[in-house]
PDB file of N, CA and C in Angstrom:
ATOM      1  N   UNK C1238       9.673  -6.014  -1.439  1.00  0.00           N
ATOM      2  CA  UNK C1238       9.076  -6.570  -2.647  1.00  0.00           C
ATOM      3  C   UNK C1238      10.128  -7.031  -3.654  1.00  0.00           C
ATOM      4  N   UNK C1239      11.539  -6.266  -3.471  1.00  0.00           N
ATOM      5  CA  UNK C1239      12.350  -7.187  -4.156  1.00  0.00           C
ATOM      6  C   UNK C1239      12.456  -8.479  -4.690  1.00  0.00           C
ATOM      7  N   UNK C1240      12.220  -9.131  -5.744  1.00  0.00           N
ATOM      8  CA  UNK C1240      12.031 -10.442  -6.139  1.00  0.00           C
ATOM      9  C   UNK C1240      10.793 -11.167  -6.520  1.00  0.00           C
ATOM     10  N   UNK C1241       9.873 -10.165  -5.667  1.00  0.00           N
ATOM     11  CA  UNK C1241       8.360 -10.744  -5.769  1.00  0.00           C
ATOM     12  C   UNK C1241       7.905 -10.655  -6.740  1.00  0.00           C
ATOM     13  N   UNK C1242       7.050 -10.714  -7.333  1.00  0.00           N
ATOM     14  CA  UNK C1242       6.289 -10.967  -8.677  1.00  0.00           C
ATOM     15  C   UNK C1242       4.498 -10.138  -8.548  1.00  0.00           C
ATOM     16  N   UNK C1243       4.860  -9.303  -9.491  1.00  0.00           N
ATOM     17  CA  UNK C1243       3.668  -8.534  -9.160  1.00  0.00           C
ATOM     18  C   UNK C1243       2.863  -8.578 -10.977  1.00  0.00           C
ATOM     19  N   UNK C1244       1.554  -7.999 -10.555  1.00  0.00           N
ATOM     20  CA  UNK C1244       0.855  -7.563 -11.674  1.00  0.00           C
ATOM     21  C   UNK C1244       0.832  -6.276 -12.146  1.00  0.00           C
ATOM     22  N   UNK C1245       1.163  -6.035 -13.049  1.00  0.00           N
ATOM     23  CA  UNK C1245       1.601  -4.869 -13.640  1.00  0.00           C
ATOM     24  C   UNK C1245       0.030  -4.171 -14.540  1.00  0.00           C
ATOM     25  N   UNK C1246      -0.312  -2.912 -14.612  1.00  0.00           N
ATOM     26  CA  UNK C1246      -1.578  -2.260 -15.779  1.00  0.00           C
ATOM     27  C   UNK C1246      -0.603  -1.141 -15.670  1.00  0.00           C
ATOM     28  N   UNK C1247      -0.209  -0.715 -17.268  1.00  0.00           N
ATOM     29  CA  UNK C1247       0.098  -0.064 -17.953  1.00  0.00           C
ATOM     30  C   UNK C1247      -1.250   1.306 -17.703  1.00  0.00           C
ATOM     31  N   UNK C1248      -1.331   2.164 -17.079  1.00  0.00           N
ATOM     32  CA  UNK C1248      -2.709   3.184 -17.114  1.00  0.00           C
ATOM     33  C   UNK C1248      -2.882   3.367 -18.382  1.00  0.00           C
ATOM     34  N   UNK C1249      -2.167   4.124 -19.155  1.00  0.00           N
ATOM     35  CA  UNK C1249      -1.963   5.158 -20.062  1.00  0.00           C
ATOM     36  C   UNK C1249      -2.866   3.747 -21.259  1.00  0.00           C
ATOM     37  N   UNK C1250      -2.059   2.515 -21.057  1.00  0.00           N
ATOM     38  CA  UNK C1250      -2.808   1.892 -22.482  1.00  0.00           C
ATOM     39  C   UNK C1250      -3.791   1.665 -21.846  1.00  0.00           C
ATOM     40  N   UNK C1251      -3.907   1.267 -20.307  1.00  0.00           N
ATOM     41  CA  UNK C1251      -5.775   0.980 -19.932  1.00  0.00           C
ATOM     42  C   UNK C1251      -6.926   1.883 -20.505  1.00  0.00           C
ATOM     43  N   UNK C1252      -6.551   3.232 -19.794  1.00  0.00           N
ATOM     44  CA  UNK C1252      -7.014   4.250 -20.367  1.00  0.00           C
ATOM     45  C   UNK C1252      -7.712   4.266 -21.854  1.00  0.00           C
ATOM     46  N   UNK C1253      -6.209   4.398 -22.601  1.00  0.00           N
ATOM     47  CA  UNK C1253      -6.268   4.452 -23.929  1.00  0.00           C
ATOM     48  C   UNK C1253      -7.416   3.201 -24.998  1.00  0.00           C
ATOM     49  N   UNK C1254      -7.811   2.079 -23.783  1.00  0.00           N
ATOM     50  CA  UNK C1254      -8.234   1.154 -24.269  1.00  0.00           C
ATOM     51  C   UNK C1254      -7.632   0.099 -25.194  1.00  0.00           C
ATOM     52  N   UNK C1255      -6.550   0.399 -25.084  1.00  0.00           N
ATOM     53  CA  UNK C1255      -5.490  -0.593 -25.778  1.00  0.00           C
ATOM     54  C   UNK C1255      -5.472  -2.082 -25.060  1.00  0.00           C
ATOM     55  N   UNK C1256      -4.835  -2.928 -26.073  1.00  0.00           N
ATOM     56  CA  UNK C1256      -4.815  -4.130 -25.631  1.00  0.00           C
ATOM     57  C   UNK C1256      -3.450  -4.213 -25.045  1.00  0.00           C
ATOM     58  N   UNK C1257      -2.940  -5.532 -24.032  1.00  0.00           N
ATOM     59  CA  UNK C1257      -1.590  -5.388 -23.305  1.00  0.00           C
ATOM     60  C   UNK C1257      -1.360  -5.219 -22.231  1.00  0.00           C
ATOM     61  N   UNK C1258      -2.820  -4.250 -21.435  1.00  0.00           N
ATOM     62  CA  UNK C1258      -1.832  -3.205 -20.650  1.00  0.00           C
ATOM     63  C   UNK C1258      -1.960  -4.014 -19.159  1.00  0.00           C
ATOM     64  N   UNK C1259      -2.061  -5.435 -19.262  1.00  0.00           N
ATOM     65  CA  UNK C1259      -1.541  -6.035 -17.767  1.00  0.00           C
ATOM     66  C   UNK C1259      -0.931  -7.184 -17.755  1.00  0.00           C
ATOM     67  N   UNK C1260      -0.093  -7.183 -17.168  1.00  0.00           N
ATOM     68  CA  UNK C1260       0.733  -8.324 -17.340  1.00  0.00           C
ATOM     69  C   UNK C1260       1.709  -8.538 -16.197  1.00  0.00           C
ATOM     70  N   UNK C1261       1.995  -9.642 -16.050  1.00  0.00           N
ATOM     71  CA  UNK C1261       3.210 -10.495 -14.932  1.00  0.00           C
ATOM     72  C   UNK C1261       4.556  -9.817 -14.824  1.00  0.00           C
ATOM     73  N   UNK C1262       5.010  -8.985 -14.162  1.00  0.00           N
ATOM     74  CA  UNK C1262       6.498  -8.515 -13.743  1.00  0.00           C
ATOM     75  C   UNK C1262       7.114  -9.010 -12.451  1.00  0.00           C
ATOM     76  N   UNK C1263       8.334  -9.035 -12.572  1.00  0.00           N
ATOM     77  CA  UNK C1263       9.186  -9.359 -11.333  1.00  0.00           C
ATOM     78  C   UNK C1263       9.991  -7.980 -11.378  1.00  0.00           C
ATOM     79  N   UNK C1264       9.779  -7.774  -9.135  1.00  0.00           N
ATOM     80  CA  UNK C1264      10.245  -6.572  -9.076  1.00  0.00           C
ATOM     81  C   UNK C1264      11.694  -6.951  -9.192  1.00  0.00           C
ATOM     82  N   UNK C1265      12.623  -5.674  -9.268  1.00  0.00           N
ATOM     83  CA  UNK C1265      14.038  -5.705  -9.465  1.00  0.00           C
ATOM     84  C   UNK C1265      14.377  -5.102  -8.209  1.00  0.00           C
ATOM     85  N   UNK C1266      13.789  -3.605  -7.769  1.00  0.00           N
ATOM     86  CA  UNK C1266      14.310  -2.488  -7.183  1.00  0.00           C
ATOM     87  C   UNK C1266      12.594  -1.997  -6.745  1.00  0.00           C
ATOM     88  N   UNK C1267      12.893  -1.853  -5.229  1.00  0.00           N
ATOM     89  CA  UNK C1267      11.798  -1.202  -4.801  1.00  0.00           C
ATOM     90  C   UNK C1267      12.092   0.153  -4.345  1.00  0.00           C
ATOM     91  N   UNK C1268      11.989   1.209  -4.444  1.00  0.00           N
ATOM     92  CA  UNK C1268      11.649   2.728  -4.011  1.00  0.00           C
ATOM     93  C   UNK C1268      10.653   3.016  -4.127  1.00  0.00           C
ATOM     94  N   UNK C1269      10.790   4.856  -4.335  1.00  0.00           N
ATOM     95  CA  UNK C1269       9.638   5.663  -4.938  1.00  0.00           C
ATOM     96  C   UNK C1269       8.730   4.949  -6.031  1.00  0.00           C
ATOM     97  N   UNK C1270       9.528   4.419  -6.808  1.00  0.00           N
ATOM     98  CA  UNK C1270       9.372   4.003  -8.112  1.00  0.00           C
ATOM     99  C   UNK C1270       9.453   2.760  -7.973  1.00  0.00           C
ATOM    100  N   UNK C1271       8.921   1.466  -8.449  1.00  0.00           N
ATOM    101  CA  UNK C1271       9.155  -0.054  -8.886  1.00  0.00           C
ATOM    102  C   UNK C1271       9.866   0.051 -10.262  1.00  0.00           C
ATOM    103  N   UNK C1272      10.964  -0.771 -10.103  1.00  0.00           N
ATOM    104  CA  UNK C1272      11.839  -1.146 -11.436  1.00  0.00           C
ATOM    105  C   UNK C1272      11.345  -2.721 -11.519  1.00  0.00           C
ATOM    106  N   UNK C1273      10.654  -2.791 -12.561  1.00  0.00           N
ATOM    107  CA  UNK C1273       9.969  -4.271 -13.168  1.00  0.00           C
ATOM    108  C   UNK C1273      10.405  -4.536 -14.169  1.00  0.00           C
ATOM    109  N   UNK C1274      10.514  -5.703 -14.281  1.00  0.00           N
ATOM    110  CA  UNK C1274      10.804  -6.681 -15.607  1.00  0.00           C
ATOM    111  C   UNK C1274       9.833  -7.551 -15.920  1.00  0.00           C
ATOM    112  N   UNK C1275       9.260  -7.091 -17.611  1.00  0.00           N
ATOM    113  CA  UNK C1275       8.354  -7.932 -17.557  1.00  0.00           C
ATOM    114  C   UNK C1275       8.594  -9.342 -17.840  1.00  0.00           C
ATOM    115  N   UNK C1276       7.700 -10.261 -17.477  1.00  0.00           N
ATOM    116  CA  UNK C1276       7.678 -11.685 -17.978  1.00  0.00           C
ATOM    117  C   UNK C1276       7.482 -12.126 -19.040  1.00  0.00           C
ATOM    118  N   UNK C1277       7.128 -11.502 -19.800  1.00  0.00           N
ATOM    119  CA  UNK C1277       6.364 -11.525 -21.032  1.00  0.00           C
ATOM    120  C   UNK C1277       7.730 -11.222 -22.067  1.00  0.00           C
ATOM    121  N   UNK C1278       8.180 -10.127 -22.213  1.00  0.00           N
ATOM    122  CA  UNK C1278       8.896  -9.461 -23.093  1.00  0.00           C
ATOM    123  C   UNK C1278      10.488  -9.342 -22.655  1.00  0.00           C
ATOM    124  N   UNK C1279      10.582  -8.864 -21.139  1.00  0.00           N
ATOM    125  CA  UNK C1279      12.086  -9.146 -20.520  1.00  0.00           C
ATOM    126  C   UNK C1279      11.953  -7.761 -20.524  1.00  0.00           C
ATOM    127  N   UNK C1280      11.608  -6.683 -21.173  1.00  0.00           N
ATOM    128  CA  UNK C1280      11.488  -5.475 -20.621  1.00  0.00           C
ATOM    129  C   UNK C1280      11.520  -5.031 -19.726  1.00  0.00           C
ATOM    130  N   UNK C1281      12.222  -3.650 -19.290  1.00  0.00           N
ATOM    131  CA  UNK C1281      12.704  -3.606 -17.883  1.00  0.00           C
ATOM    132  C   UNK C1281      12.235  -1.809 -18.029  1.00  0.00           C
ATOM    133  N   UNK C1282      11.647  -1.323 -16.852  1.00  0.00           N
ATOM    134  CA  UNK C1282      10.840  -0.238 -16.794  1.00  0.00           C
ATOM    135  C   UNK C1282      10.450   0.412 -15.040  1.00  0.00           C
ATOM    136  N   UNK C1283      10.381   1.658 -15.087  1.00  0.00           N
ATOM    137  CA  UNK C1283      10.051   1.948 -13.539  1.00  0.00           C
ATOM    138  C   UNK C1283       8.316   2.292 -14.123  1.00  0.00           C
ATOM    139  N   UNK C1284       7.906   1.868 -12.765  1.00  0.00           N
ATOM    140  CA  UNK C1284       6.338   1.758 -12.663  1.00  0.00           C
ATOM    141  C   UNK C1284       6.117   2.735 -11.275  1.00  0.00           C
ATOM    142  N   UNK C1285       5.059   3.260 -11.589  1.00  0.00           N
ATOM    143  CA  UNK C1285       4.297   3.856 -10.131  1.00  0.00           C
ATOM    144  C   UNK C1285       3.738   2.562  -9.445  1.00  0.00           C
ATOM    145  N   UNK C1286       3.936   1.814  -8.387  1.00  0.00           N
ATOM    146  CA  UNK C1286       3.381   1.256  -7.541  1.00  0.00           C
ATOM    147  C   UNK C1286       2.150   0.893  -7.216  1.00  0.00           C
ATOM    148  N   UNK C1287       1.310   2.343  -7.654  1.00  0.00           N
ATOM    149  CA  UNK C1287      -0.315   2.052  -7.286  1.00  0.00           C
ATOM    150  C   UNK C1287      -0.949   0.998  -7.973  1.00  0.00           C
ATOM    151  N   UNK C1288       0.059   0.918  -9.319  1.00  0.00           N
ATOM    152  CA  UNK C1288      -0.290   0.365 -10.412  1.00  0.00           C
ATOM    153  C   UNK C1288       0.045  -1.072 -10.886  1.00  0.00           C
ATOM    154  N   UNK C1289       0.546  -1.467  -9.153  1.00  0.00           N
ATOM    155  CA  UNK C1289       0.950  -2.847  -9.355  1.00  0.00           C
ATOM    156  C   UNK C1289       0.247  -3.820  -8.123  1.00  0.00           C
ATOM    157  N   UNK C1290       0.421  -5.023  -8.105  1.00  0.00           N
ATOM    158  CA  UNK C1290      -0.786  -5.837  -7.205  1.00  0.00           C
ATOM    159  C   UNK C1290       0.336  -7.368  -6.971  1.00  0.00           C
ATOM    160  N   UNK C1291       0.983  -7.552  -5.872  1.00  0.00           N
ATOM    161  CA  UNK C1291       1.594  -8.405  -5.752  1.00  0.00           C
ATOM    162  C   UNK C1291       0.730  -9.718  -5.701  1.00  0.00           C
ATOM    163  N   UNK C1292       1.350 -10.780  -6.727  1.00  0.00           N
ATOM    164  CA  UNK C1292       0.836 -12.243  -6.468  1.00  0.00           C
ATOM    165  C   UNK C1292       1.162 -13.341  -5.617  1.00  0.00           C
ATOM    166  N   UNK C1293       0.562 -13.597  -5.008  1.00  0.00           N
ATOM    167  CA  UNK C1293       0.679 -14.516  -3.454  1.00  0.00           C
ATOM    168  C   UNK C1293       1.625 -15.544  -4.461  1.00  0.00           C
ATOM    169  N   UNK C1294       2.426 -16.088  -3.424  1.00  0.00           N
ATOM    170  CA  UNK C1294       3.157 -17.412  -3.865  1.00  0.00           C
ATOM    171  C   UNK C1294       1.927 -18.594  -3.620  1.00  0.00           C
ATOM    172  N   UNK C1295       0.870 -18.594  -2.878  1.00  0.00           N
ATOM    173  CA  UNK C1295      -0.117 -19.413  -2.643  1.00  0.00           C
ATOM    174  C   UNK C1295      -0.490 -19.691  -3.922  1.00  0.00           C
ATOM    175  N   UNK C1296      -0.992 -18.583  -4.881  1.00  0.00           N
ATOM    176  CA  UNK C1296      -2.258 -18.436  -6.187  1.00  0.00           C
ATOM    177  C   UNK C1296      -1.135 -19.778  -6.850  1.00  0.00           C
ATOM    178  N   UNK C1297       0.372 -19.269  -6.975  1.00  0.00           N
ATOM    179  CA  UNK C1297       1.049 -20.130  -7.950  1.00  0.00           C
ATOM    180  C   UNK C1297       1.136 -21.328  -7.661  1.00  0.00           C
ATOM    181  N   UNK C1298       1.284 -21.830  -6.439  1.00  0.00           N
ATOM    182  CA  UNK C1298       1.740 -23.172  -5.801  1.00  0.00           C
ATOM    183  C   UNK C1298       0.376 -23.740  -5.373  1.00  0.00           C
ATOM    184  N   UNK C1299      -1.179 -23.102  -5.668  1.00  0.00           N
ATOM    185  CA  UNK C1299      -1.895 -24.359  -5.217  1.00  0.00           C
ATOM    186  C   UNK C1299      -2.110 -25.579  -5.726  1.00  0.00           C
ATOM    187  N   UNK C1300      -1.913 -25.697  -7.080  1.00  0.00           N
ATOM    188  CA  UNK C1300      -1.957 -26.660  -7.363  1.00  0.00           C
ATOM    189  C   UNK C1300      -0.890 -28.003  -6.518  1.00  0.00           C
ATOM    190  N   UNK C1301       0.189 -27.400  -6.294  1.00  0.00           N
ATOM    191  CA  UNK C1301       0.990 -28.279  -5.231  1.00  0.00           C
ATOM    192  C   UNK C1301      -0.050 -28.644  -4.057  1.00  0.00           C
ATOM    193  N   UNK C1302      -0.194 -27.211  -3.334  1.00  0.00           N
ATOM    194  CA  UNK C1302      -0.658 -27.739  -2.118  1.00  0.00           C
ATOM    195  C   UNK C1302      -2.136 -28.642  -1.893  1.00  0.00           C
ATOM    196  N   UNK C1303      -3.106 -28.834  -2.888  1.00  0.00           N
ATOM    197  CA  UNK C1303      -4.018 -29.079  -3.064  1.00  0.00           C
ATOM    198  C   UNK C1303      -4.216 -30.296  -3.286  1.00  0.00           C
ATOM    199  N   UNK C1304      -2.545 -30.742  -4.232  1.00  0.00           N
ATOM    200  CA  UNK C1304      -2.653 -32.334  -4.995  1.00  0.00           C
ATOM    201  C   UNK C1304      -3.243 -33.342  -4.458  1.00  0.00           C
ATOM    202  N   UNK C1305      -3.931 -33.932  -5.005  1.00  0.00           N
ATOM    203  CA  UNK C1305      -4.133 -35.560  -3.927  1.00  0.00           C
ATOM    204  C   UNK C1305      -2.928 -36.558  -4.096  1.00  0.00           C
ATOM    205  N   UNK C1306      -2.899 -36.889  -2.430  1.00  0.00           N
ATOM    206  CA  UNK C1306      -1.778 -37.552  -2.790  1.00  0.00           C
ATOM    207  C   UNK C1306      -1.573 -39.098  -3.537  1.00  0.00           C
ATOM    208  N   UNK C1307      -2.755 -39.807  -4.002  1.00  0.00           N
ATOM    209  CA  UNK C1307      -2.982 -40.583  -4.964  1.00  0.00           C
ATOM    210  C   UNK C1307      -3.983 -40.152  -6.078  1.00  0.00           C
ATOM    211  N   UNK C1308      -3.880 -40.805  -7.032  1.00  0.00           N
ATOM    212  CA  UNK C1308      -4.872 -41.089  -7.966  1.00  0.00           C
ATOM    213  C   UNK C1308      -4.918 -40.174  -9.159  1.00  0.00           C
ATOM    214  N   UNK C1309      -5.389 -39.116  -9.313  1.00  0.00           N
ATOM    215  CA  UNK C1309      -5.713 -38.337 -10.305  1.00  0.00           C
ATOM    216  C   UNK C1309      -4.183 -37.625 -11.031  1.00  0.00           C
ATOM    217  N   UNK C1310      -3.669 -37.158 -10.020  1.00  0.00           N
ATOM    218  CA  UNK C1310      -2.266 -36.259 -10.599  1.00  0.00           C
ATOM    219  C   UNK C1310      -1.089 -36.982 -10.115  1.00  0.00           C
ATOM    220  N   UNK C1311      -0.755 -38.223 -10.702  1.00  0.00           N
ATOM    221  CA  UNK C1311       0.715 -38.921 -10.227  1.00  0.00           C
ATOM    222  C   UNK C1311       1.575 -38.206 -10.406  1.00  0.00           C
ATOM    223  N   UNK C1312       1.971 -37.043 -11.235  1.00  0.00           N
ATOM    224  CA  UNK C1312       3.039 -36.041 -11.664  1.00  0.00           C
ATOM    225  C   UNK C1312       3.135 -35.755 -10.042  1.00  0.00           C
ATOM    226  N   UNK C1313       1.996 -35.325  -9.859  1.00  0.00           N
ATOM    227  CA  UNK C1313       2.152 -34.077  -8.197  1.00  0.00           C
ATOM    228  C   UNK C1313       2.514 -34.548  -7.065  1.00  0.00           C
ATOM    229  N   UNK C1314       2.665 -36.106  -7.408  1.00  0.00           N
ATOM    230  CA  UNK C1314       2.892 -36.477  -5.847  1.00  0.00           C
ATOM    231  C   UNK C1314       3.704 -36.467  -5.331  1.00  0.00           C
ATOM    232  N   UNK C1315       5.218 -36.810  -5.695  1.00  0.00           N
ATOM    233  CA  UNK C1315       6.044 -36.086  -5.312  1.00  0.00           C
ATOM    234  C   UNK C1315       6.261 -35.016  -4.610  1.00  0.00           C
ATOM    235  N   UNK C1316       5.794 -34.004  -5.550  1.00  0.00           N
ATOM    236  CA  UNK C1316       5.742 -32.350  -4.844  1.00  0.00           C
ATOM    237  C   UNK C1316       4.386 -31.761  -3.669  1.00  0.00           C
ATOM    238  N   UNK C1317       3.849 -32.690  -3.558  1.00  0.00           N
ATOM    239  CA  UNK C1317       2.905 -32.946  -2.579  1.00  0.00           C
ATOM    240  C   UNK C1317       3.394 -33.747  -1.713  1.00  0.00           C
ATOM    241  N   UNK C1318       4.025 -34.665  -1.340  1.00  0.00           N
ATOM    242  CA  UNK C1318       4.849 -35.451  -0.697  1.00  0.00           C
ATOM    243  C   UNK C1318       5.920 -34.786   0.394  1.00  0.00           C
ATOM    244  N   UNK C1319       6.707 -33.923  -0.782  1.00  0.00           N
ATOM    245  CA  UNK C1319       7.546 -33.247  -0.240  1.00  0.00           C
ATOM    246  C   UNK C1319       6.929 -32.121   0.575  1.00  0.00           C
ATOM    247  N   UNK C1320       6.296 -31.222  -0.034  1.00  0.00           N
ATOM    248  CA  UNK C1320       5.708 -30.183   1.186  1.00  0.00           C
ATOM    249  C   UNK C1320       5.167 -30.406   2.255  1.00  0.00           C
ATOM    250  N   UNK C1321       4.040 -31.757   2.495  1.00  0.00           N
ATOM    251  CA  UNK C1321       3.797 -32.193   3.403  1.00  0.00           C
ATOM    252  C   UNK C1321       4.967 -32.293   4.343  1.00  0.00           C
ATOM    253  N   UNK C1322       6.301 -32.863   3.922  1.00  0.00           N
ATOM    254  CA  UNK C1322       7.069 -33.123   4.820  1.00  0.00           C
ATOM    255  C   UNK C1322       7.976 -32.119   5.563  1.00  0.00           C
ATOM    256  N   UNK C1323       7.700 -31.276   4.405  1.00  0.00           N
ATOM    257  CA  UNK C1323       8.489 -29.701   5.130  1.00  0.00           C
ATOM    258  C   UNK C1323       8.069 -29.287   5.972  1.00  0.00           C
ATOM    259  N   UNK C1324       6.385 -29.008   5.679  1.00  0.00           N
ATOM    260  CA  UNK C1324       5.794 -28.352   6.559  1.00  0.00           C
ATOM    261  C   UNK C1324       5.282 -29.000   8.287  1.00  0.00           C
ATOM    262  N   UNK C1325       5.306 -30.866   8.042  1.00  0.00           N
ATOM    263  CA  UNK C1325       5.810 -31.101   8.979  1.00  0.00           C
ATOM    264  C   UNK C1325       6.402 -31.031   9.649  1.00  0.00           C
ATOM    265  N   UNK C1326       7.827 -31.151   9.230  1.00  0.00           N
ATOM    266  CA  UNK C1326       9.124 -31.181  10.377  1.00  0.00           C
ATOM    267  C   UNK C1326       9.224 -29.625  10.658  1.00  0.00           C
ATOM    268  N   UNK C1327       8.570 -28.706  10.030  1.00  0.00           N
ATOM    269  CA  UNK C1327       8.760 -27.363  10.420  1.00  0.00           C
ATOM    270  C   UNK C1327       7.397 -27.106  11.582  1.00  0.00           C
ATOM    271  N   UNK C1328       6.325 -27.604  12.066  1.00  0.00           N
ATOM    272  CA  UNK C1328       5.709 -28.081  13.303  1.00  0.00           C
ATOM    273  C   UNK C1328       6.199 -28.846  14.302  1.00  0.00           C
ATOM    274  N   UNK C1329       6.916 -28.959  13.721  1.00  0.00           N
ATOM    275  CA  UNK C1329       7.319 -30.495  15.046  1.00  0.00           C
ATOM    276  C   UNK C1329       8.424 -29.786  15.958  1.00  0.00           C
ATOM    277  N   UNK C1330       9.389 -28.599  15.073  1.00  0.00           N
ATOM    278  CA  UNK C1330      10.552 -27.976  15.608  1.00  0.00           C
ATOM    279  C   UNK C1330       9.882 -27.106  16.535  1.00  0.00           C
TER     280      UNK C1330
END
């Protein structure tokens, strides 16, 4: 999980009913313990694990993979362009 990007809930403020207590971290260090940094603040903290929920690189990048490759999102085409072609030549090998 090193590097990956997980969702973080704070129990103690869930619990507590506080506001905050979930938010976007990138792991640092995986053990017993997760050492996270949040996204939000840059805060850096060990977490119990149970308490975290890794986010697919899919959720972030669909908008890439989804783009049409004309018309509506000219920004995306490019980056729709390009993956197509990755993921081509990575079939073809």
């Amino acid at each position: 999980m090193h590097g990956q990007y997980v969702l973080y809930r704070d129990p103690a403020l869930y619990w507590a009913g506080k506001p905050g207590h979930t938010f976007p971290c990138r792991v640092l260090l995986n053990s017993v313990h997760l050492e996270l940094e949040s996204l939000l603040s840059g805060e850096r903290f060990k977490a119990d694990p149970d308490y975290a929920r890794l986010l697919p690189a899919g959720d972030c990048m669909r908008d890439v993979d989804e783009a049409p490759l004309q018309g509506e999102c000219p920004d995306l085409q490019p980056a729709a362009v390009a993956w197509l072609k990755q993921n081509m030549q990575r079939e073809a090998s």
